[in-house]
Amino acid sequence: MKRTTAVALGSLLAGAAQAQAGSGVVQWGIQKRQQPQDFTRLRKRASTFEEVVTNEDTRGGYFATCKMGTPGQDLTLQLDTGSSDIWVPDSSAKVCRDINTGGCTLGTFNPSKSTTFEVVGKGEFDISYVDGSSSTGDYFTDVFEIGGANLQNMTMGLGLKTDIAYGLVGVGYALNEAIVGNTQSAAEAYPNLPVNMVKEGLINSVAYSLWLNDLDANSGSILFGGIDTEKYVGDLTRINIYPTQNVFTSFLVALTSLEATSPSGSDTLTSQKFPIPVVLDSGTTLSYLPTDLAQQVWKEAGAVYSPEFQLAVIPCNMQNSAGFFSFGFAGPSGPRINVTMDELVLDITNGQPPVFNAGLYKGQNACEFGIQNFSTSPYLLGDTFLRSAYVAYDLVNNQIGIAATNFNSTKSNVVPFPSSGAPIPSATAAPDQNQATNIPSVASPTYAASAGFTDSVGSGSKSAASSMPARFGYTQLGQVPNISLLSRPLPFFSLPPPLLRVAKMRVIRAVAALNSGRAIASRQGARYLGLGCRVAINNATPTPRWTGCEIAGRRHFSGSFPRLAAVSAAEAALKQAKDLAAANMTPEAAAARMTPEEVKRLSRVRNIGIAAHIDSGKTTVTERILYYTGRVKAIHEVRGRDGVGAKMDSMELERERGITIQSAATFADWPKREDGVEEMYHINLIDTPGHIDFTIEVERAMRVLDGAVMVLCAVSGVQSQTITVDRQMKRYNVPRISFINKMDRMGSNPFRVVDMINTKLKFPAAAVQIPIGSEKEFEGVVDLIEMKAIRNEGQRGMNIKITKEIPEELQELAQQKRQELIEKLADVDDEIAELFLDEKLPTNEQIKAAIRRATIALKFTPVFMGSALADKSVQPMLDGVCDYLPNPANVENVALDRANNESSVTLAPYNSLPFVGLAFKLEENPYGQLTYIRVYQGSLKKGTYLFNSRTDKKVRIPRIVRMHSNEMEDVTEIGAGEICAVFGVDCASGDTFTDGKLPYSMSSMYVPDAVMSLSIKPKKSSDADAFSKAMNRFMREDPTFRLHVDEESEETIISGMGELHLEVYVERLRREYKVDCETGQPRVAYRETITHKTEFDYLLKRQSGGPGDYARVMGWIEPNPENSEENHFESKVVGGTIPDKYLSACGKGFEEACDKGPLLGHKVIGTSLVVTDGATHVTDSSDYAFNLATQLAFKKAFSEAGGQVLEPLMKTTITAPAEFQGNILMLMNKRGTIIDTEVGADEFTMVADCSLNAMFGFSSHLRAATQGKGEFSMEFSHYAAAAPHLQKELVAKYEKEWEAKRTK
Ligand SMILES: Nc1nc2c(ncn2[C@@H]2O[C@H](COP(=O)(O)OP(=O)(O)OP(=O)(O)O)[C@@H](O)[C@H]2O)c(=O)[nH]1
Ligand SMILES: [Mg+2]
């Protein structure tokens, strides 16, 4: 597989025996390559210790060189018998473009350079790699030259987005490799390399042989159509390849025995799984065996399993051990291949190896052991095995010829396959192949010492051992010798159909799961290794039992290493890994090891929200952004005549009403010109609704975004919701740039708007542009920093024209506004202040840097201007997003460390840190439950597991998408600092996810209280199911939408942020769920409270036969002096007249009483209850009695304490043409208290506190009073006492209803 990397730049062709070796045979040189130390690209993933370990990049692999295309382009491809296609990185592949990383050093294919290139794929394919990365690409045909032979029509895969710098030449069975991730494409089989060679007459048979050299040597060869009898020793023995469900897909053979030999003797190793289905796979470095067998191998060699590395490790100098393992195939007399220890001990890293810091291996360097464990078949024999075997693959007869390799052969004797279908030349069939299913014969119990096999720990003699035949592993040999498996089919691959496809695809995938660091080796296995062993006392009593027995009597491969204590060595490795991991996990360490690539990626990411007052043009601006960045092909207007509607307003209701209801996310790449070079910025963008009823959408966008564009209307300037979003931006410390939109409108005045930002929002702001022309004649802007004119040209203003000439009449104004900008900056930025005091002019760069600093520090907002509708001057604002808004690394995000008293920890947006993300929004779409996640730290890969830190549940992430309004784009990985959505995750909005390594959670967001409610019920009772399904969904998606069933009336009540909010949900029920509903009158969420202090003394005494109820409570109630919206309970009881347990019952009673106020049954707020004294009864007092007594006492005292009804007051802002001022005044007089009026040139704005009750249906009154030209918005302000007459009315109504219910 494509793990084993390689590079060795200089020696690309050196020693590669590229020769055509006689007729019917093509010989191709293979080279072993090792990664050079300073190859920065490959350090990218070498960040955490675990990653270093699972990253086989460090170990090198076998590569072959070739030419591809006409004219030929040089390539080096990794050799892989585990797959069948040829795959090559395109010259535009991610990694190949970056000169910092050396580009694609092994050569890349440039399709445009090739005159013969032809695409044959049916769409994109997706190859997953062992490390979880993947590549996208297409299939193509072109000329392919290997070993001097030309193949005219090779079909190959072209990787486009890979970050692996080398391609792959697969020589396995020609199974359909074109298995693609994309739905438009079909799986299709293309002839593979050997098949093509036969077709083109280069070789006789679909067969080849493979000779890899040992670790130290560099070369090897692949001989198509023949064998080289000088490259092996002993007999070449033919054994069968086994099919998978009747299809030959991979080099699957039967491993039937395994023996360990050291200078002191031999051991036969057993497994529960013999015969073991193993695949010979040159694309895998390590070999993977069933866990029980692997554990035995480890013990023999002295390797220990490190759970932290998820690998077996071994001291590096065990490489010098004289031992070997002997792999037997195809039955008792089948071929055997010896693999020596020097082939099995491999470096873990390409740098300084880790060191065992305790136990018997203390102080020694730790290496990786070449045999690892795995839990499900197929098992693999990778390069650590294949280097020791000469293998001939015959894909016609489905046989493999295998013999011990002659590592150092310099001679050659090539024997071609005489014809297609001929058996492997010079090979004999394994004699007892049909017995391949036999379990290996075992002469003596494993782990019983053989004669002459002693070690320093003792229990060395055979006789000593036979008295205690302790055996590891799960098979009790004594119990099975008579069971013959001969009649059974080979137990290879009995996979159910869906899995079969996976198995067919290619074996690599199986390893991908295994090697991504999760699937291999159970930790139990590791513990087992250290903690106990099974002991069968003797063969007469074969029942095993667990004892804490010493792991003794195992043999080692070199006399110089005493038997090890597995436990302490494993612990030592574990501890070291932990320490190293901890050191690696600090943001500083992560920052230091960032690759230039990642630094650049991060610096180019912007997560921004667009927020503003309703109708100021957010969606229209966003539509332009999408158009200019190429995300949409045409512009569609909000309420446009074409009836299509803007991209971001995808809901039918939004398009009809021309307002945004749900925030929508998208992303775009903006190529910004910097010093004449285009720099690509990646912008994640959320368009939020302006209407206050949907304010939660703004709230959560601000919670997770790094920056915002505050849009303002050039005529109205700062409006009521501008103030609200300003508050939200301040709440979450979101830096912003401002964009004055609608410069084309009559009465536009950008400088007034700048003033309003300064005065009304009290936020330092200055224009960075001035308009060229105004209103209808608005044509562009002058950039005050560069002092250049910017105008739009071309289709929908697509092109930007920059000229040095500023129109005459604007020159003075430009100078003046530039000066104002500098002065404003001097107020907020020290560097500019100093220059200013020294009367020096800052340079353009200094101004820009100061704007960026001050903006990110939340001290300033640069103001841009334009007209989205007129397609003017949106692009410069987009440049401003890149220039002045922070990248994810510029903002501080914190999480709470649950393991450390919820202390806050800073999160850093680096890929190499453990994952932390926040689910900020849930949405159901036709494909399932979507969860929007902001990735704060670490990267998120498809298929990985995350932990929900609230529920501690583990969830798999099966699919990651980037949202483009209501469309999705699948991605396999999302980097730190970005925004994405995932499928199939059950969670609540605001949940924190981690990779399980960190006990972090993030603070939740602010959710405002509901102010209004409605009773609702489906008209048809048959709709009940759909109704409740819809309601559940809405509640999950929108935390400001709530539902409860009123206990008394049994009505379903929905509550939310306002009339429109509830109306939208009723409408969505109808449209999306086809449920028509009846709704009651909107109800105000009243509150109740008291006005003065009153004492109480309440005795509850009930006797009704049996035990009675007795409780006496005394004390007072009073308005809560601390907080007028919260209740407070306190005990001042002395001398224990009320015991503590009853006091907590009193507290509960008070809480319950406050849930349902005495006047209207609404919540009681701002009330304090103090208990001072009381009395109990020996038998009749109880929690219940005290709870009830407190409730009754409270009720009784409530009216004496001046109980009153509070109603929500709404801050209402009305804007209308000035001529309607009088009408509006009249309207408002009845409804509330006017706080502020402002009369502009043509517009008039009034702000009033109104009772919500008085505002129902206000929109139609306003429409009537202003000829439809007035607008209003409402937002909860505070609670205030309801007018006495209203209070009386409400109480009377409530009592009447109550009475009616009682008498019913
Ligand atoms: N004259 C003028 N009208 C504009 C401009 N930009 C937007 N509009 C109009 O203003 C109205 C509202 O625009 P939207 O883009 O829906 O505003 P919004 O801020 O997204 O509105 P909500 O999401 O509902 O808060 C539409 O009718 C637009 O055509 C502009 O630059 N000039
Ligand atoms: Mg909108």
CSV table of C-alpha atoms and ligand atoms in Angstrom, one decimal, residues 618-619 649 659-660 687-690, ligand 2:
chain,number,residue,atom,x,y,z
A,618,LYS,CA,-27.2,41.0,4.1
A,619,THR,CA,-28.5,38.3,1.8
A,649,ASP,CA,-32.7,32.2,1.4
A,659,ILE,CA,-36.7,37.8,4.6
A,660,THR,CA,-34.1,35.5,6.0
A,687,ASP,CA,-25.7,34.9,6.5
A,688,THR,CA,-28.0,35.6,9.5
A,689,PRO,CA,-31.5,36.9,9.7
A,690,GLY,CA,-32.2,40.5,10.7
B,2,MG,MG,-31.4,38.0,4.5
